[in-house]
PDB file of C-alpha atoms in Angstrom:
ATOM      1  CA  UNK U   1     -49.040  92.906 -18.633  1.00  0.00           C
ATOM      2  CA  UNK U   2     -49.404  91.281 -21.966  1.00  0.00           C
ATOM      3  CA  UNK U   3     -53.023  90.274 -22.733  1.00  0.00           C
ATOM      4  CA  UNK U   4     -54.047  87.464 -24.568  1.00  0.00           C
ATOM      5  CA  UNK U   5     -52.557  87.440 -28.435  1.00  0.00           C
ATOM      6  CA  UNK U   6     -53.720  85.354 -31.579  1.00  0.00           C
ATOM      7  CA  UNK U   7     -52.607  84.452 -35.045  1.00  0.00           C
ATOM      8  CA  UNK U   8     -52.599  85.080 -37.865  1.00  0.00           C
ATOM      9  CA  UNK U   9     -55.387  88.132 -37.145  1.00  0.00           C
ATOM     10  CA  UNK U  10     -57.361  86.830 -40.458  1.00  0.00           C
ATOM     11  CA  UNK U  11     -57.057  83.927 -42.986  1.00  0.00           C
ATOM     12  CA  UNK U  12     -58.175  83.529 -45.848  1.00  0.00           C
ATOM     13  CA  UNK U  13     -58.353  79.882 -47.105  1.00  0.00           C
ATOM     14  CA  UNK U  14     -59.494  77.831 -50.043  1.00  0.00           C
ATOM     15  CA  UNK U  15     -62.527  74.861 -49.497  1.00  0.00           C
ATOM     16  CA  UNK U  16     -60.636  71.732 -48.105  1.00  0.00           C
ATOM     17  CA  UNK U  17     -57.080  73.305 -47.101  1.00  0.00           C
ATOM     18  CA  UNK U  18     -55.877  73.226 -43.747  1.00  0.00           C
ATOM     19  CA  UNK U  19     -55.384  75.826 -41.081  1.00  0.00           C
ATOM     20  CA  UNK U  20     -53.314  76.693 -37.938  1.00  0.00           C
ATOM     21  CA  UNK U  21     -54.623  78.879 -35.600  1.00  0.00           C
ATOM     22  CA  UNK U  22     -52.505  80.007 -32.868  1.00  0.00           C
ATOM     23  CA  UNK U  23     -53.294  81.515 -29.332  1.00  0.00           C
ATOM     24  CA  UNK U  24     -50.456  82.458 -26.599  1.00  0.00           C
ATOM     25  CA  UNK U  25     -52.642  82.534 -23.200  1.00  0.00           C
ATOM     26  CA  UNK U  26     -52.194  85.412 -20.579  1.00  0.00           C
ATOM     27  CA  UNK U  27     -48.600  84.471 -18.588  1.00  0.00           C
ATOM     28  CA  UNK U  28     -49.311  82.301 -16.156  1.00  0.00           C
ATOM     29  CA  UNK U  29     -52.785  81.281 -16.768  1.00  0.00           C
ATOM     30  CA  UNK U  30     -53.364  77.558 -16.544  1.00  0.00           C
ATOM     31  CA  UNK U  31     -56.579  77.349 -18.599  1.00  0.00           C
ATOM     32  CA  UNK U  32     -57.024  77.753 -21.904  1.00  0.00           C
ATOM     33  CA  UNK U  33     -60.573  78.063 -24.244  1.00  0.00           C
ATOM     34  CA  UNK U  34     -61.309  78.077 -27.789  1.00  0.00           C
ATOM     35  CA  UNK U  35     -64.700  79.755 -29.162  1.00  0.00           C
ATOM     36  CA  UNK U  36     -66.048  80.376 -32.825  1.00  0.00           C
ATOM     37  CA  UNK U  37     -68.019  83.520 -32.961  1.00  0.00           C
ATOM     38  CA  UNK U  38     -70.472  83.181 -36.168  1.00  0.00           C
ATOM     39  CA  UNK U  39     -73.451  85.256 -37.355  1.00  0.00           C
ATOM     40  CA  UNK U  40     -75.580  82.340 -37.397  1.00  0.00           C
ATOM     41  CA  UNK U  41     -74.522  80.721 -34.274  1.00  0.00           C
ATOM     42  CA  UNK U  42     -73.510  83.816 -32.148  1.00  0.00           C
ATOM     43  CA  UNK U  43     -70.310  82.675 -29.384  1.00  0.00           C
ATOM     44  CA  UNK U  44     -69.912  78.864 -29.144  1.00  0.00           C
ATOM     45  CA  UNK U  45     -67.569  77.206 -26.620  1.00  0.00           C
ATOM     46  CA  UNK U  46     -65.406  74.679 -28.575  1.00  0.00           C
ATOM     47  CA  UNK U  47     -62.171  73.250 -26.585  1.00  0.00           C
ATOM     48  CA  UNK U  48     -61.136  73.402 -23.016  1.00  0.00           C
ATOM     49  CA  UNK U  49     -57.792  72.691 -21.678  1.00  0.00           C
ATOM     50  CA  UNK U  50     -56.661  73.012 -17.749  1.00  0.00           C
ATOM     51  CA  UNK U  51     -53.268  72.228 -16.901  1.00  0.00           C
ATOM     52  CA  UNK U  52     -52.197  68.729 -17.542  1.00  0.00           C
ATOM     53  CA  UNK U  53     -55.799  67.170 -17.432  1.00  0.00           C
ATOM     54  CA  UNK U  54     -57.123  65.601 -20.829  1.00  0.00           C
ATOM     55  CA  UNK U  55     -58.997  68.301 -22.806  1.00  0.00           C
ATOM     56  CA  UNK U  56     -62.522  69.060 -22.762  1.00  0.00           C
ATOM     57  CA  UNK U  57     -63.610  68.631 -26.295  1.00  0.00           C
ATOM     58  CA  UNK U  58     -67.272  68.547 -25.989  1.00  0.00           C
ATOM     59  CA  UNK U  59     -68.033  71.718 -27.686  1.00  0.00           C
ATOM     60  CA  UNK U  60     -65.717  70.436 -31.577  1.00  0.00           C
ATOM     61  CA  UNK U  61     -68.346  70.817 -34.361  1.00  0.00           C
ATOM     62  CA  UNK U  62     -66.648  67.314 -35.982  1.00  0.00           C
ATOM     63  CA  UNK U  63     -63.726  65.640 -36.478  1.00  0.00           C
ATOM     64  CA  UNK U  64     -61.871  67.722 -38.969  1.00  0.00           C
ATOM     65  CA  UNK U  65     -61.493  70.090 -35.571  1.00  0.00           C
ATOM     66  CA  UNK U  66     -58.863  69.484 -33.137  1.00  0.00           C
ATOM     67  CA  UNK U  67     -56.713  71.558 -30.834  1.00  0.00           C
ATOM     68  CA  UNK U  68     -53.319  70.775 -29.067  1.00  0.00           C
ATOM     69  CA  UNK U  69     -52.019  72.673 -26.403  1.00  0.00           C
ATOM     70  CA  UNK U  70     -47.999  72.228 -25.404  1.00  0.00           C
ATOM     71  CA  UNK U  71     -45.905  72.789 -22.719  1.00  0.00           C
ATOM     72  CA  UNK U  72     -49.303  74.487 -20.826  1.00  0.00           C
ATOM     73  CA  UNK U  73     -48.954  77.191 -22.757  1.00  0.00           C
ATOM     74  CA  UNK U  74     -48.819  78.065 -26.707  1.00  0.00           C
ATOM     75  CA  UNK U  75     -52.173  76.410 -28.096  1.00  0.00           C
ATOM     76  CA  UNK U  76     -53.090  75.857 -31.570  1.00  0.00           C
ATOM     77  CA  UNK U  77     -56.672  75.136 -33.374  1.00  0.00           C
ATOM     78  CA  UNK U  78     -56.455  72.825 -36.572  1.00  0.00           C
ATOM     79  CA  UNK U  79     -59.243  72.599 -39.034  1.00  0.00           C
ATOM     80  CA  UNK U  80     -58.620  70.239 -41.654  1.00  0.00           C
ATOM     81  CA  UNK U  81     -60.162  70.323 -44.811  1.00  0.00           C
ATOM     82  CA  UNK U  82     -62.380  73.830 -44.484  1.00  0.00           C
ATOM     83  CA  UNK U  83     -65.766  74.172 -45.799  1.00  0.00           C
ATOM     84  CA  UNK U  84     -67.510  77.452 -45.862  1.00  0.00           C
ATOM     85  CA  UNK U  85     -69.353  77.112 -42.536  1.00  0.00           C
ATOM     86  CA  UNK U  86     -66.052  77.251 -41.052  1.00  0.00           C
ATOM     87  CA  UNK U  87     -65.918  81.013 -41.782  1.00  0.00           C
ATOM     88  CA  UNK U  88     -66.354  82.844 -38.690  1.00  0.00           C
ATOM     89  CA  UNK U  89     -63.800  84.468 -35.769  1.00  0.00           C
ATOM     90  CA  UNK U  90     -62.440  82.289 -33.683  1.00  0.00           C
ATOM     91  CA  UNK U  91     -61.484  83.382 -30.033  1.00  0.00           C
ATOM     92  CA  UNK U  92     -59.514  82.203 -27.654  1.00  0.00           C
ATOM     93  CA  UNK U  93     -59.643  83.403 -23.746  1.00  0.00           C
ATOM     94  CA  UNK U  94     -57.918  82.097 -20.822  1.00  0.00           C
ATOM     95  CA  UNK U  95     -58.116  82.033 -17.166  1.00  0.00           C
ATOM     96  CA  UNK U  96     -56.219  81.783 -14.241  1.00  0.00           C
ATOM     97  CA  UNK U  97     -57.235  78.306 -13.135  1.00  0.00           C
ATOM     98  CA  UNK U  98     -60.734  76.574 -13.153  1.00  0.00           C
ATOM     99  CA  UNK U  99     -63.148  77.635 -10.968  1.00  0.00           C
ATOM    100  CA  UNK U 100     -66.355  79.092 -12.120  1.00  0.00           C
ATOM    101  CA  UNK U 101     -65.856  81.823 -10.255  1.00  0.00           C
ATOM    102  CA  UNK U 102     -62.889  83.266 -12.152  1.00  0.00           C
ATOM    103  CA  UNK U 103     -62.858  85.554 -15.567  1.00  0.00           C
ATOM    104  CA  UNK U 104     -62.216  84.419 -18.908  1.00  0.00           C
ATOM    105  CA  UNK U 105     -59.711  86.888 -20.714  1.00  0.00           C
ATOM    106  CA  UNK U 106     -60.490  86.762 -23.957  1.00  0.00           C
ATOM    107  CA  UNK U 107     -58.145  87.496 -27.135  1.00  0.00           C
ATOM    108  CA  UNK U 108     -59.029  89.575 -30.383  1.00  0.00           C
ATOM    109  CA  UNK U 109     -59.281  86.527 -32.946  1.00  0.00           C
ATOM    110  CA  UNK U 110     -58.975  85.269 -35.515  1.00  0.00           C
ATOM    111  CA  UNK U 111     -61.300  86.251 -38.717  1.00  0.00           C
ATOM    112  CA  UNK U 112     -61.455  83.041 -40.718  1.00  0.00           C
ATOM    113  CA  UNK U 113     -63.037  83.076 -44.444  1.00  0.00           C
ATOM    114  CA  UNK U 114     -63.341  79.797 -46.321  1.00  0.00           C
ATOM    115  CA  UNK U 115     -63.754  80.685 -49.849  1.00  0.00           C
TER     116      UNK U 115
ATOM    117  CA  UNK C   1     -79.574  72.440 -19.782  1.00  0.00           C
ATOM    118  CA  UNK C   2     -78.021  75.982 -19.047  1.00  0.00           C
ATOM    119  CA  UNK C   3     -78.981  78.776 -21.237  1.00  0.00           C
ATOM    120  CA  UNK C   4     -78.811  82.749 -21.414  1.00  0.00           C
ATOM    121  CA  UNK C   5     -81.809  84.984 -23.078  1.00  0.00           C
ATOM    122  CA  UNK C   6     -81.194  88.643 -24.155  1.00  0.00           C
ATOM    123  CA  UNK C   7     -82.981  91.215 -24.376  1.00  0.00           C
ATOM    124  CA  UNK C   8     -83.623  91.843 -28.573  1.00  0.00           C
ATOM    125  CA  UNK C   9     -81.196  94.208 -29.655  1.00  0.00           C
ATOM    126  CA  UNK C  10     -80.806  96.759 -31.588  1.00  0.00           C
ATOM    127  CA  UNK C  11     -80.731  99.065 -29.036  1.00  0.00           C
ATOM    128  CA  UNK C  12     -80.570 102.526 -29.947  1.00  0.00           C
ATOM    129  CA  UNK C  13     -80.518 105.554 -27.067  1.00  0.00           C
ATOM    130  CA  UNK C  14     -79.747 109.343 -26.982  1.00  0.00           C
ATOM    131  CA  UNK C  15     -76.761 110.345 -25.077  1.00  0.00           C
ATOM    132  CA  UNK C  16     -77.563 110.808 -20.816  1.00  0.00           C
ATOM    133  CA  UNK C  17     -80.228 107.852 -21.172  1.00  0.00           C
ATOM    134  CA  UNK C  18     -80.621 105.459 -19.237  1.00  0.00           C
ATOM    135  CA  UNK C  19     -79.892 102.203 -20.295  1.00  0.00           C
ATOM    136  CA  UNK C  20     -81.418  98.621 -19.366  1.00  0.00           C
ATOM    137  CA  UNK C  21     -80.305  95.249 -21.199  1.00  0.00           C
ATOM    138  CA  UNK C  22     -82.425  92.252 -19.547  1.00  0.00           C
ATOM    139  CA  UNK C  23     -80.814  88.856 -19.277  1.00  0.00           C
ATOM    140  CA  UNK C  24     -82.158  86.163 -18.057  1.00  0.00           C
ATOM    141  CA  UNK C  25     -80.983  82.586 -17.256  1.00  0.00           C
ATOM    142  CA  UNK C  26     -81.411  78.797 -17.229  1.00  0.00           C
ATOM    143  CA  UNK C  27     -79.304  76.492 -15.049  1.00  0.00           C
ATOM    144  CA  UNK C  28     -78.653  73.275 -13.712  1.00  0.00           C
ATOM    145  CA  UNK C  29     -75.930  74.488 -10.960  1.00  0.00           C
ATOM    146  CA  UNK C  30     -75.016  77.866  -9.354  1.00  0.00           C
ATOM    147  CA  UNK C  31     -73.384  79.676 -12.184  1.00  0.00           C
ATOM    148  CA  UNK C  32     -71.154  82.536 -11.699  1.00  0.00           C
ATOM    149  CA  UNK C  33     -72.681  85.336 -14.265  1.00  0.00           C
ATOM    150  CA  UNK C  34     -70.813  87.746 -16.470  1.00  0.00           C
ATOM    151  CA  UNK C  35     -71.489  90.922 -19.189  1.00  0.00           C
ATOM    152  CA  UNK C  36     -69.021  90.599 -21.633  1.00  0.00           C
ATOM    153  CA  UNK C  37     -69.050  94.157 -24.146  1.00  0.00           C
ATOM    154  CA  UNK C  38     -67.519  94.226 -27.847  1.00  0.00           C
ATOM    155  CA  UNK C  39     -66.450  97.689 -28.727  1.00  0.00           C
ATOM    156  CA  UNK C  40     -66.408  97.755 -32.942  1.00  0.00           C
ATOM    157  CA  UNK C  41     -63.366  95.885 -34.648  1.00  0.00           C
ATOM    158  CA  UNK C  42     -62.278  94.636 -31.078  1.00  0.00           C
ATOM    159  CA  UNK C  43     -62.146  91.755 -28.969  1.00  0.00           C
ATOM    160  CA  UNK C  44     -64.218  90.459 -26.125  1.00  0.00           C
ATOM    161  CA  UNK C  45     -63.571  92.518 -22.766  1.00  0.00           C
ATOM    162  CA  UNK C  46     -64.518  91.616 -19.794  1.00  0.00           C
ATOM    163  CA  UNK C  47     -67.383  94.592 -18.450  1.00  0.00           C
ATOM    164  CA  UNK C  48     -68.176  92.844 -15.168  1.00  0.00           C
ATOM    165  CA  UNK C  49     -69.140  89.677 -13.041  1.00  0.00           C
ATOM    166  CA  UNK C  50     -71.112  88.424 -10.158  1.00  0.00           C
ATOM    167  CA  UNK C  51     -70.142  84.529  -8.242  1.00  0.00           C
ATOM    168  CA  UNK C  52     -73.217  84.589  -5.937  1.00  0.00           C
ATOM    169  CA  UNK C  53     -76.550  86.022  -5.171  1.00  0.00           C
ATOM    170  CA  UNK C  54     -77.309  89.365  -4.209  1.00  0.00           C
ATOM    171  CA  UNK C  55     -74.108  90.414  -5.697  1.00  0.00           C
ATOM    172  CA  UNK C  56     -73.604  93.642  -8.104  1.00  0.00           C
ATOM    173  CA  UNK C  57     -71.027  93.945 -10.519  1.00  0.00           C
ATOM    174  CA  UNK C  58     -70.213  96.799 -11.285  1.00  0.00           C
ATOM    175  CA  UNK C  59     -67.146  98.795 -13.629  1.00  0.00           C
ATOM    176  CA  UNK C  60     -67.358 101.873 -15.782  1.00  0.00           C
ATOM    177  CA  UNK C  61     -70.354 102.560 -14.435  1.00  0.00           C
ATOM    178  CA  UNK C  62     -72.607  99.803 -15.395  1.00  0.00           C
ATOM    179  CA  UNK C  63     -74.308  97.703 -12.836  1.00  0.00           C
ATOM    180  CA  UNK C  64     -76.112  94.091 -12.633  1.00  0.00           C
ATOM    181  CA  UNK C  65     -77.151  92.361  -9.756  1.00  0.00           C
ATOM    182  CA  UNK C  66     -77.248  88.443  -9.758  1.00  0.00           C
ATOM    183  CA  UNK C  67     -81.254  88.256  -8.645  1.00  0.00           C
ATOM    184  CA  UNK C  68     -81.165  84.123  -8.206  1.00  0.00           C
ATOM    185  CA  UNK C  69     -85.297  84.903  -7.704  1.00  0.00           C
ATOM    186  CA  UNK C  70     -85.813  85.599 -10.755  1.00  0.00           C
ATOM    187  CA  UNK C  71     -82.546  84.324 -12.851  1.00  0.00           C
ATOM    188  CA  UNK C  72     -81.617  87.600 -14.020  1.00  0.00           C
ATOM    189  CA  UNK C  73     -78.854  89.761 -13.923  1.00  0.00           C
ATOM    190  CA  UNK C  74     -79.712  92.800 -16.303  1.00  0.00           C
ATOM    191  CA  UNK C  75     -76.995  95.438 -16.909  1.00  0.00           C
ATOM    192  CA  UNK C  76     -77.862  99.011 -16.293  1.00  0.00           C
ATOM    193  CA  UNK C  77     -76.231 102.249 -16.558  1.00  0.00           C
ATOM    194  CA  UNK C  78     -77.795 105.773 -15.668  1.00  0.00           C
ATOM    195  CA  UNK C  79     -76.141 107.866 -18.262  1.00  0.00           C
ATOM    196  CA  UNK C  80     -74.953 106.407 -21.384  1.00  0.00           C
ATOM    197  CA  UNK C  81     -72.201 107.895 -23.864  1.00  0.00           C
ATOM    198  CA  UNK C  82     -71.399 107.686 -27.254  1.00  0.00           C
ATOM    199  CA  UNK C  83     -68.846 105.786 -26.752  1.00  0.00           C
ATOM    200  CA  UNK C  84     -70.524 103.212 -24.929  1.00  0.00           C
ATOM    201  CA  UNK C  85     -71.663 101.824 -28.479  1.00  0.00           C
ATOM    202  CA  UNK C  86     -70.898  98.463 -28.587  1.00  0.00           C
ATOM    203  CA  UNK C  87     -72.767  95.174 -28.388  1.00  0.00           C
ATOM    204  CA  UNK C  88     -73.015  93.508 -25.026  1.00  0.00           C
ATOM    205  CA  UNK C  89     -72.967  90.237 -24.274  1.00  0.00           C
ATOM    206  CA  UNK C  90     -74.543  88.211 -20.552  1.00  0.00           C
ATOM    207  CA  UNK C  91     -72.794  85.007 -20.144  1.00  0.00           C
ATOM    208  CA  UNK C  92     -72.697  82.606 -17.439  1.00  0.00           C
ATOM    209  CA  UNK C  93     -70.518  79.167 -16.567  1.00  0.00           C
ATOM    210  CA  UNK C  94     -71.291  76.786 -13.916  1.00  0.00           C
ATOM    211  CA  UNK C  95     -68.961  75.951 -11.384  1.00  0.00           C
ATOM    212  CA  UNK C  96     -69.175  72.170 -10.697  1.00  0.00           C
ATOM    213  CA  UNK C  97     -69.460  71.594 -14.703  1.00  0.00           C
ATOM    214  CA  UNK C  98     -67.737  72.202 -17.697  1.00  0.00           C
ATOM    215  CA  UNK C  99     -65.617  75.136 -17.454  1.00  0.00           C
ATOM    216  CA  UNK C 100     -67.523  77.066 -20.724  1.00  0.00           C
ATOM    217  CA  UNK C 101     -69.032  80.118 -20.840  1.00  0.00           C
ATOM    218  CA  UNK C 102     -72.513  80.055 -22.362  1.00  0.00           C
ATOM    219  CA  UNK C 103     -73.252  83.116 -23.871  1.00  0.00           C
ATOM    220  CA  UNK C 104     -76.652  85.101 -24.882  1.00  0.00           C
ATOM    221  CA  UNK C 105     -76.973  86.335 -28.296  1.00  0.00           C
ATOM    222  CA  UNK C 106     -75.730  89.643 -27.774  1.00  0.00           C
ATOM    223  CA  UNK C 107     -77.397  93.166 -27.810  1.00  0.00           C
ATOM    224  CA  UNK C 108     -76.213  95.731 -30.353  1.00  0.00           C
ATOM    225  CA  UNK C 109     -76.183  98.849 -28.526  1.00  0.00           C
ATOM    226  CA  UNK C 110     -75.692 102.437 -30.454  1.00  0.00           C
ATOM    227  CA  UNK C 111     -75.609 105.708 -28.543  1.00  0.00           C
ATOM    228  CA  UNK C 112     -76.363 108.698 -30.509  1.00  0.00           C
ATOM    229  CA  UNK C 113     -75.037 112.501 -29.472  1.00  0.00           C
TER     230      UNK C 113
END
């Protein structure tokens, strides 16, 4: 079946524009993750949603980040106003429901430069 | 806090070696432990997992064993390929917490012929 997909597979963006990123889980997967993968930082966890709890959002950098995820599927990653540490690949995985136990299925990413 | 240590990469091995990557962990709960690989200009696929002690993951043929003695669970393989270059990744996520992976730095691995 259909793994994980992302979008756009690389942006390019001017300091202090916006971005959409979009991730379309695994059919049927109830969780959902967002990471940043960075040189400097390696793989960072950043959003967590499960079903129709409130998100986990311990793992947003600042405030300019936020994440919505609708119908418990489609999600999408907002930055607002990019600065250049916000270059990096941002991945998005999901699972099919919350325990510990189960595998994270991760997508290809997206390659974000802030120029 | 929870944490995963890597062996220092980079990693470089003739073809038919035999391959060790340590990793080691820090946690407050009972994770569930994973290797994670990243073959060049791809995504993160899943290489194998272990939920409890004692356990071996195992796939391609790489193994780890979840060793809750020593918090380890190093991946091994007995006869690497070229095509095994990639850089590998231990990860672990706790199951009564937050539902995050925490992830070691990675190890670049490169296989020569």
């Amino acid at each position: 079946g259909a793994g994980v997909s992302q979008s756009p597979s690389n942006k390019v963006t001017e300091k202090g524009k916006d971005v959409e990123l979009r991730c379309d889980p695994i059919s049927g997967h109830t969780a959902l993750y967002w990471y940043r993968q960075s040189l400097g930082q390696g793989l960072e966890f950043l959003i967590y949603f499960q079903g129709n709890s409130a998100p986990d959002k311990s793992g947003l950098p600042s405030d300019r980040f936020s994440a919505e995820r609708t119908g418990g599927s489609v999600s999408t990653l907002t930055i607002q106003r990019t600065q250049q540490e916000d270059s990096a690949v941002y991945l998005c995985a999901s699972s099919s429901g919350s325990g510990g136990r189960l595998a994270q299925y991760f997508g290809p990413g997206t390659r974000l430069l802030v120029l | 806090g929870n944490s995963v240590t890597q062996m220092e990469g980079p990693v470089t091995l003739s073809e038919e070696a035999f391959l060790t990557i340590n990793c080691t962990y820090t946690a407050t709960g009972y994770p569930s432990l994973f290797w994670y690989v990243q073959y060049p200009g791809e995504g993160l696929q899943l290489l194998l997992k272990a939920t409890k002690a004692d356990d071996k993951g195992s796939n391609k043929g790489f193994e780890a064993t979840y060793r809750k003695e020593t918090t380890s669970f190093h991946l091994e393989k007995g006869s690497v390929q070229v095509s095994d270059s990639a850089v590998y990744f231990c990860a672990l996520i706790i199951y009564q917490g937050a539902q995050k992976l925490v992830f070691g730095q990675g190890t670049r691995l490169t296989i020569n012929p």
